Coordinates of C-alpha atoms and ligand atoms in Angstrom, one line a residue:
X1 CA 33.6 8.7 3.4
X2 CA 32.7 7.2 0.2
X3 CA 31.9 8.6 -3.2
X4 CA 29.5 6.7 -4.9
X5 CA 30.9 5.1 -8.0
X6 CA 30.0 6.6 -12.2
X7 CA 28.7 3.4 -13.2
X8 CA 28.8 5.2 -16.8
X9 CA 32.4 6.0 -16.7
X10 CA 33.2 2.8 -14.5
X11 CA 37.1 1.4 -15.4
X12 CA 35.6 -1.7 -16.3
X13 CA 33.6 -1.1 -19.0
X14 CA 34.5 -3.8 -21.7
X15 CA 35.6 -2.4 -24.2
X16 CA 33.5 -3.2 -27.8
X17 CA 30.2 -3.3 -25.5
X18 CA 27.7 -1.9 -27.2
X19 CA 26.8 1.8 -24.6
X20 CA 24.7 3.2 -25.8
X21 CA 22.5 0.6 -25.4
X22 CA 18.9 1.1 -22.6
X23 CA 20.2 -0.5 -19.2
X24 CA 23.9 -1.2 -19.9
X25 CA 25.7 -1.5 -16.9
X26 CA 22.6 0.1 -15.1
X27 CA 21.8 -1.2 -11.6
X28 CA 18.1 -3.2 -11.9
X29 CA 16.7 -2.1 -7.9
X30 CA 13.2 -0.9 -7.9
X31 CA 10.5 -1.3 -10.4
X32 CA 10.5 2.0 -10.0
X33 CA 12.8 2.4 -12.6
X34 CA 10.6 1.6 -15.5
X35 CA 8.5 3.2 -18.7
X36 CA 7.0 1.5 -20.6
X37 CA 9.2 2.0 -23.4
X38 CA 11.3 -0.3 -21.4
X39 CA 9.7 -3.0 -20.1
X40 CA 8.4 -3.2 -24.4
X41 CA 12.2 -3.8 -24.9
X42 CA 12.9 -5.8 -22.0
X43 CA 9.8 -8.1 -23.6
X44 CA 11.0 -7.8 -26.9
X45 CA 14.5 -9.6 -25.7
X46 CA 12.6 -12.1 -23.8
X47 CA 10.9 -13.2 -26.4
X48 CA 14.2 -13.5 -28.4
X49 CA 15.7 -16.0 -25.6
X50 CA 12.3 -17.9 -25.5
X51 CA 12.9 -18.4 -29.2
X52 CA 16.4 -19.2 -29.3
X53 CA 16.1 -21.7 -26.2
X54 CA 13.1 -23.3 -27.8
X55 CA 16.2 -23.4 -31.3
X56 CA 19.4 -24.2 -30.1
X57 CA 18.8 -24.2 -25.4
X58 CA 22.3 -22.6 -25.1
X59 CA 24.2 -20.1 -26.7
X60 CA 27.1 -18.2 -26.3
X61 CA 25.6 -14.8 -25.9
X62 CA 26.8 -14.1 -22.5
X63 CA 30.5 -16.6 -23.4
X64 CA 33.3 -15.4 -20.9
X65 CA 31.1 -13.7 -18.7
X66 CA 30.9 -13.8 -15.0
X67 CA 27.7 -13.5 -12.4
X68 CA 28.4 -13.3 -8.6
X69 CA 24.8 -15.1 -7.2
X70 CA 24.6 -14.0 -3.5
X71 CA 21.5 -15.0 -1.3
X72 CA 21.7 -14.2 1.8
X73 CA 18.1 -15.2 2.1
X74 CA 17.3 -18.8 0.5
X75 CA 16.0 -19.0 -2.3
X76 CA 15.6 -21.7 -5.0
X77 CA 13.4 -20.5 -8.1
X78 CA 15.2 -17.3 -8.2
X79 CA 19.3 -18.3 -7.0
X80 CA 18.1 -21.5 -9.9
X81 CA 17.1 -19.6 -12.2
X82 CA 19.9 -16.4 -12.9
X83 CA 21.6 -19.9 -12.8
X84 CA 20.3 -21.3 -15.5
X85 CA 19.8 -17.8 -17.2
X86 CA 23.6 -17.7 -17.3
X87 CA 24.6 -20.6 -18.7
X88 CA 22.2 -20.9 -21.5
X89 CA 23.7 -17.7 -22.2
X90 CA 27.4 -19.3 -22.2
X91 CA 28.7 -18.2 -18.9
X92 CA 29.8 -18.9 -15.8
X93 CA 28.1 -18.5 -11.7
X94 CA 30.0 -18.0 -8.6
X95 CA 27.6 -19.5 -5.9
X96 CA 27.4 -18.1 -3.1
X97 CA 24.0 -19.9 -1.1
X98 CA 25.1 -20.5 2.0
X99 CA 26.6 -17.1 3.6
X100 CA 26.7 -18.2 6.8
X101 CA 29.6 -20.0 5.8
X102 CA 31.2 -16.7 4.4
X103 CA 32.5 -14.2 5.4
X104 CA 30.1 -12.1 6.4
X105 CA 28.8 -14.2 9.2
X106 CA 32.6 -13.6 10.1
X107 CA 31.3 -9.7 10.4
X108 CA 32.1 -8.5 6.7
X109 CA 30.4 -6.0 5.5
X110 CA 28.4 -6.1 2.6
X111 CA 29.9 -3.2 0.7
X112 CA 33.2 -5.5 1.6
X113 CA 31.8 -8.4 0.0
X114 CA 30.4 -6.3 -3.0
X115 CA 34.1 -4.4 -4.0
X116 CA 35.1 -8.1 -3.0
X117 CA 32.9 -9.7 -5.6
X118 CA 33.2 -7.2 -8.5
X119 CA 36.8 -7.9 -8.8
X120 CA 35.9 -11.9 -9.6
X121 CA 32.8 -11.3 -11.8
X122 CA 30.7 -9.0 -13.9
X123 CA 27.4 -8.5 -12.9
X124 CA 26.0 -8.9 -9.1
X125 CA 22.4 -11.1 -7.9
X126 CA 21.8 -10.0 -4.5
X127 CA 19.4 -10.8 -2.5
X128 CA 19.7 -9.6 1.4
X129 CA 16.7 -9.5 4.5
X130 CA 16.8 -6.2 4.5
X131 CA 14.5 -3.7 3.0
X132 CA 17.3 -1.3 0.8
X133 CA 20.5 -3.1 1.2
X134 CA 20.8 -3.7 -2.5
X135 CA 20.6 -0.4 -2.9
X136 CA 23.1 0.7 -0.4
X137 CA 25.8 -2.4 -2.3
X138 CA 25.1 -0.9 -5.2
X139 CA 26.7 2.1 -4.1
X140 CA 29.9 0.6 -3.8
X141 CA 30.1 -1.1 -6.9
X142 CA 30.6 -0.3 -10.2
X143 CA 29.7 -3.7 -11.2
X144 CA 25.6 -4.0 -12.3
X145 CA 23.9 -5.1 -9.2
X146 CA 20.1 -6.8 -9.7
X147 CA 17.9 -6.6 -6.7
X148 CA 16.6 -10.9 -6.3
X149 CA 15.0 -9.6 -3.2
X150 CA 15.5 -6.5 -0.9
X151 CA 13.7 -8.3 2.5
X152 CA 9.8 -7.3 2.4
X153 CA 10.7 -4.5 0.0
X154 CA 10.8 -4.8 -3.5
X155 CA 11.2 -8.2 -5.9
X156 CA 11.6 -6.0 -9.5
X157 CA 12.7 -9.0 -11.6
X158 CA 9.9 -11.2 -10.5
X159 CA 7.9 -8.4 -11.1
X160 CA 9.5 -8.3 -15.1
X161 CA 7.8 -12.2 -15.1
X162 CA 4.9 -12.2 -13.6
X163 CA 3.7 -8.9 -15.8
X164 CA 5.4 -10.8 -19.1
X165 CA 3.2 -13.7 -18.0
X166 CA 0.6 -11.6 -18.2
X167 CA 1.2 -10.6 -21.7
X168 CA 1.7 -14.0 -23.0
X169 CA -1.3 -15.6 -21.4
X170 CA -3.6 -13.1 -22.1
X171 CA -2.2 -11.0 -24.6
X172 CA -2.5 -7.4 -23.1
X173 CA -3.0 -6.2 -20.2
X174 CA -4.2 -2.8 -20.0
X175 CA -8.6 -3.2 -19.3
X176 CA -7.7 -6.2 -17.3
X177 CA -8.7 -6.3 -13.4
X178 CA -5.7 -7.8 -11.4
X179 CA -6.7 -9.5 -7.4
X180 CA -3.8 -10.2 -5.5
X181 CA -4.5 -12.1 -2.5
X182 CA -2.4 -13.6 0.7
X183 CA -0.3 -12.0 2.6
X184 CA 0.4 -8.1 0.6
X185 CA 2.3 -6.5 3.3
X186 CA 5.5 -8.6 3.2
X187 CA 4.7 -10.0 1.0
X188 CA 8.0 -9.0 -1.8
X189 CA 6.3 -9.8 -5.7
X190 CA 3.5 -8.3 -4.8
X191 CA 4.6 -4.5 -3.8
X192 CA 6.2 -4.7 -6.6
X193 CA 4.0 -5.9 -8.9
X194 CA 1.7 -3.4 -7.8
X195 CA 3.6 -0.2 -8.2
X196 CA 5.2 -2.1 -12.4
X197 CA 0.9 -2.0 -12.9
X198 CA 1.1 1.1 -12.4
X199 CA 2.2 1.5 -15.7
X200 CA -1.0 0.5 -17.7
X201 CA -5.2 0.9 -17.4
X202 CA -5.7 -1.4 -15.0
X203 CA -8.4 -2.0 -12.0
X204 CA -6.1 -3.8 -8.9
X205 CA -7.9 -5.7 -6.0
X206 CA -6.3 -6.1 -3.1
X207 CA -7.5 -9.9 -0.5
X208 CA -5.9 -10.7 2.6
X209 CA -6.2 -11.6 6.2
X210 CA -7.0 -7.9 7.7
X211 CA -3.0 -8.1 9.7
X212 CA -1.8 -8.2 6.6
X213 CA -3.1 -5.9 4.2
X214 CA -0.9 -3.8 1.0
X215 CA 1.6 -1.1 3.1
X216 CA 0.3 2.7 3.0
X217 CA 3.2 3.5 0.8
X218 CA 2.8 1.1 -2.1
X219 CA -1.1 2.4 -1.8
X220 CA -0.1 6.4 -2.0
X221 CA 1.6 5.2 -4.7
X222 CA -0.3 3.7 -6.7
X223 CA -3.1 5.9 -5.5
X224 CA -1.3 8.6 -7.4
X225 CA -0.7 7.2 -10.6
X226 CA -4.9 7.3 -10.7
X227 CA -5.0 3.5 -10.8
X228 CA -8.9 1.9 -8.9
X229 CA -8.1 0.0 -6.4
X230 CA -9.5 -1.4 -3.3
X231 CA -9.2 -3.9 -0.7
X232 CA -11.3 -6.6 0.9
X233 CA -11.2 -9.2 3.0
X234 CA -13.0 -12.1 1.5
X235 CA -12.4 -13.2 -2.3
X236 CA -16.5 -13.9 -2.9
X237 CA -16.8 -10.4 -4.3
X238 CA -14.2 -9.7 -6.8
X239 CA -13.2 -13.1 -7.9
X240 CA -16.1 -14.0 -10.9
X241 CA -14.8 -9.9 -12.1
X242 CA -10.8 -11.2 -11.9
X243 CA -8.9 -11.4 -14.8
X244 CA -5.4 -12.4 -13.0
X245 CA -5.6 -14.6 -9.5
X246 CA -1.7 -13.5 -7.9
X247 CA -1.8 -15.7 -5.1
X248 CA 1.0 -15.5 -1.9
X249 CA 2.2 -17.6 0.9
X250 CA 2.1 -16.1 4.0
X251 CA 5.1 -15.2 4.5
X252 CA 5.7 -16.6 8.2
X253 CA 9.7 -15.7 8.1
X254 CA 8.9 -11.5 8.8
X255 CA 6.5 -12.8 11.7
X256 CA 7.4 -12.4 15.1
X257 CA 4.6 -14.1 17.0
X258 CA 4.1 -17.0 15.4
X259 CA 1.2 -17.3 16.8
X260 CA -0.4 -14.8 14.7
X261 CA 0.8 -16.1 11.2
X262 CA -0.9 -19.8 12.7
X263 CA -4.2 -18.2 12.8
X264 CA -4.0 -16.1 9.5
X265 CA -2.0 -19.5 7.3
X266 CA -4.8 -20.6 6.7
X267 CA -7.1 -17.8 6.2
X268 CA -7.6 -18.5 2.3
X269 CA -6.6 -21.4 0.0
X270 CA -8.0 -21.4 -3.5
X271 CA -9.3 -24.9 -4.5
X272 CA -11.3 -26.3 -7.7
X273 CA -14.5 -25.6 -5.7
X274 CA -13.7 -21.8 -5.6
X275 CA -12.5 -21.8 -8.7
X276 CA -16.0 -22.9 -10.3
X277 CA -16.7 -18.9 -9.2
X278 CA -13.9 -17.6 -11.3
X279 CA -14.1 -17.0 -15.2
X280 CA -12.7 -19.4 -17.6
X281 CA -10.1 -17.6 -19.6
X282 CA -9.2 -15.8 -16.3
X283 CA -5.2 -17.2 -14.5
X284 CA -4.1 -18.2 -11.9
X285 CA -0.9 -17.1 -10.4
X286 CA 2.0 -18.0 -7.8
X287 CA 5.6 -16.6 -7.5
X288 CA 6.1 -20.1 -5.2
X289 CA 6.8 -22.0 -3.3
X290 CA 3.6 -22.3 -1.8
X291 CA 3.0 -24.0 0.3
X292 CA -0.7 -24.6 1.0
X293 CA -2.5 -21.6 -0.7
X294 CA -3.4 -23.0 -3.7
X295 CA -4.6 -27.0 -3.8
X296 CA -2.5 -29.4 -5.8
X297 CA -6.1 -30.4 -7.7
X298 CA -6.0 -27.3 -9.3
X299 CA -3.3 -28.4 -11.2
X300 CA -4.5 -29.6 -13.9
X301 CA -6.9 -26.9 -14.3
X302 CA -5.2 -24.7 -18.1
X303 CA -6.0 -21.8 -15.7
X304 CA -3.4 -22.7 -13.6
X305 CA -0.3 -20.9 -14.4
X306 CA 2.2 -20.2 -12.1
X307 CA 4.4 -23.1 -13.4
X308 CA 4.4 -21.2 -16.6
X309 CA 5.3 -18.6 -15.1
X310 CA 8.5 -20.3 -13.5
X311 CA 9.2 -20.9 -17.5
X312 CA 8.8 -17.2 -18.7
X313 CA 10.9 -16.6 -15.4
X314 CA 14.3 -18.2 -16.6
X315 CA 13.9 -15.7 -20.5
X316 CA 13.1 -13.0 -18.1
X317 CA 16.1 -13.1 -16.7
X318 CA 17.8 -13.8 -19.5
X319 CA 17.2 -10.4 -21.3
X320 CA 18.1 -8.6 -18.2
X321 CA 21.3 -10.4 -18.1
X322 CA 22.1 -9.8 -21.8
X323 CA 20.8 -6.3 -21.2
X324 CA 22.6 -4.7 -18.5
X325 CA 26.2 -6.5 -20.3
X326 CA 25.5 -4.8 -23.5
X327 CA 24.8 -7.4 -25.8
X328 CA 20.7 -7.7 -26.1
Ligands
LIG1 N1 9.5 -16.7 -3.8 C1 8.9 -15.6 -3.9 C2 9.9 -14.4 -3.1 O1 11.2 -14.4 -2.7 C3 7.4 -15.6 -3.1 C4 7.5 -16.0 -2.0 O2 9.6 -15.9 -1.0 O3 6.7 -16.6 -1.1 O4 9.8 -13.3 -2.2

């Protein structure tokens, strides 16, 4: 029987770190672990990171620290973003992207893999196709683990960067109407974002094909927090009142029946014509990759925030790495 490690008394705790700091040596598994005060702290550190990147580009805050970037599912942005974040902080990265070529394909279990990697690295970033797998892995390692997406479950670091984007671009979150559009059933980024937004005074709209609604579990959690939410199957009614339109990709890889995917994949496409009905000062977000949901003709529209969103992600991930390693 495995006894979960006590990370607060881990033999790995490096001498001399600020051990009293919030999130020191903690796992980042779900947005449910954050309070609004935590977010203020993380975003304050992210601001400092942005300033340092602007001023010096790369610096030595995490010099000598090593990140294991363990990806069991494809990733471009999240893995590159964590790599860039670690390297801009002066640390280094063990990239493990093609897990099918590593021991997992030989049948090694996730617990064994993380118990091995913790001997090499100071922090582990993990993406895995199964909901709950990252939380399971965290039980087997004394090093901090960061969830980079667990199947259709959560993507907490994406939600943090999404929220940071809204704050930076709109100057506030309270009072905003946020419309989430696309694959709300399988899109883990909207599951995390909707939960995180319950810490604010917002109104949520969900627009999706009939077969891809926001899961009951997320809807129930949002309801419990008293946040107004409403589901629609067309964008027309809610676009003019939206301050943020958050578009997601239909998650082809989650469909058992590709015929179903083909039927719904192009149900919502945001074009310059569609955006005529949107507010002048709203923002259009997307976690990327996009596969046609937002027309490229919109990229020069000042409201198109998705590439700026990628940039904010770097600062948030730098902040998280510095925080869990006690150097913020
Ligand atoms: N990159 C995001 C994710 O990993 C969104 C997506 O893949 O559509 O969940």
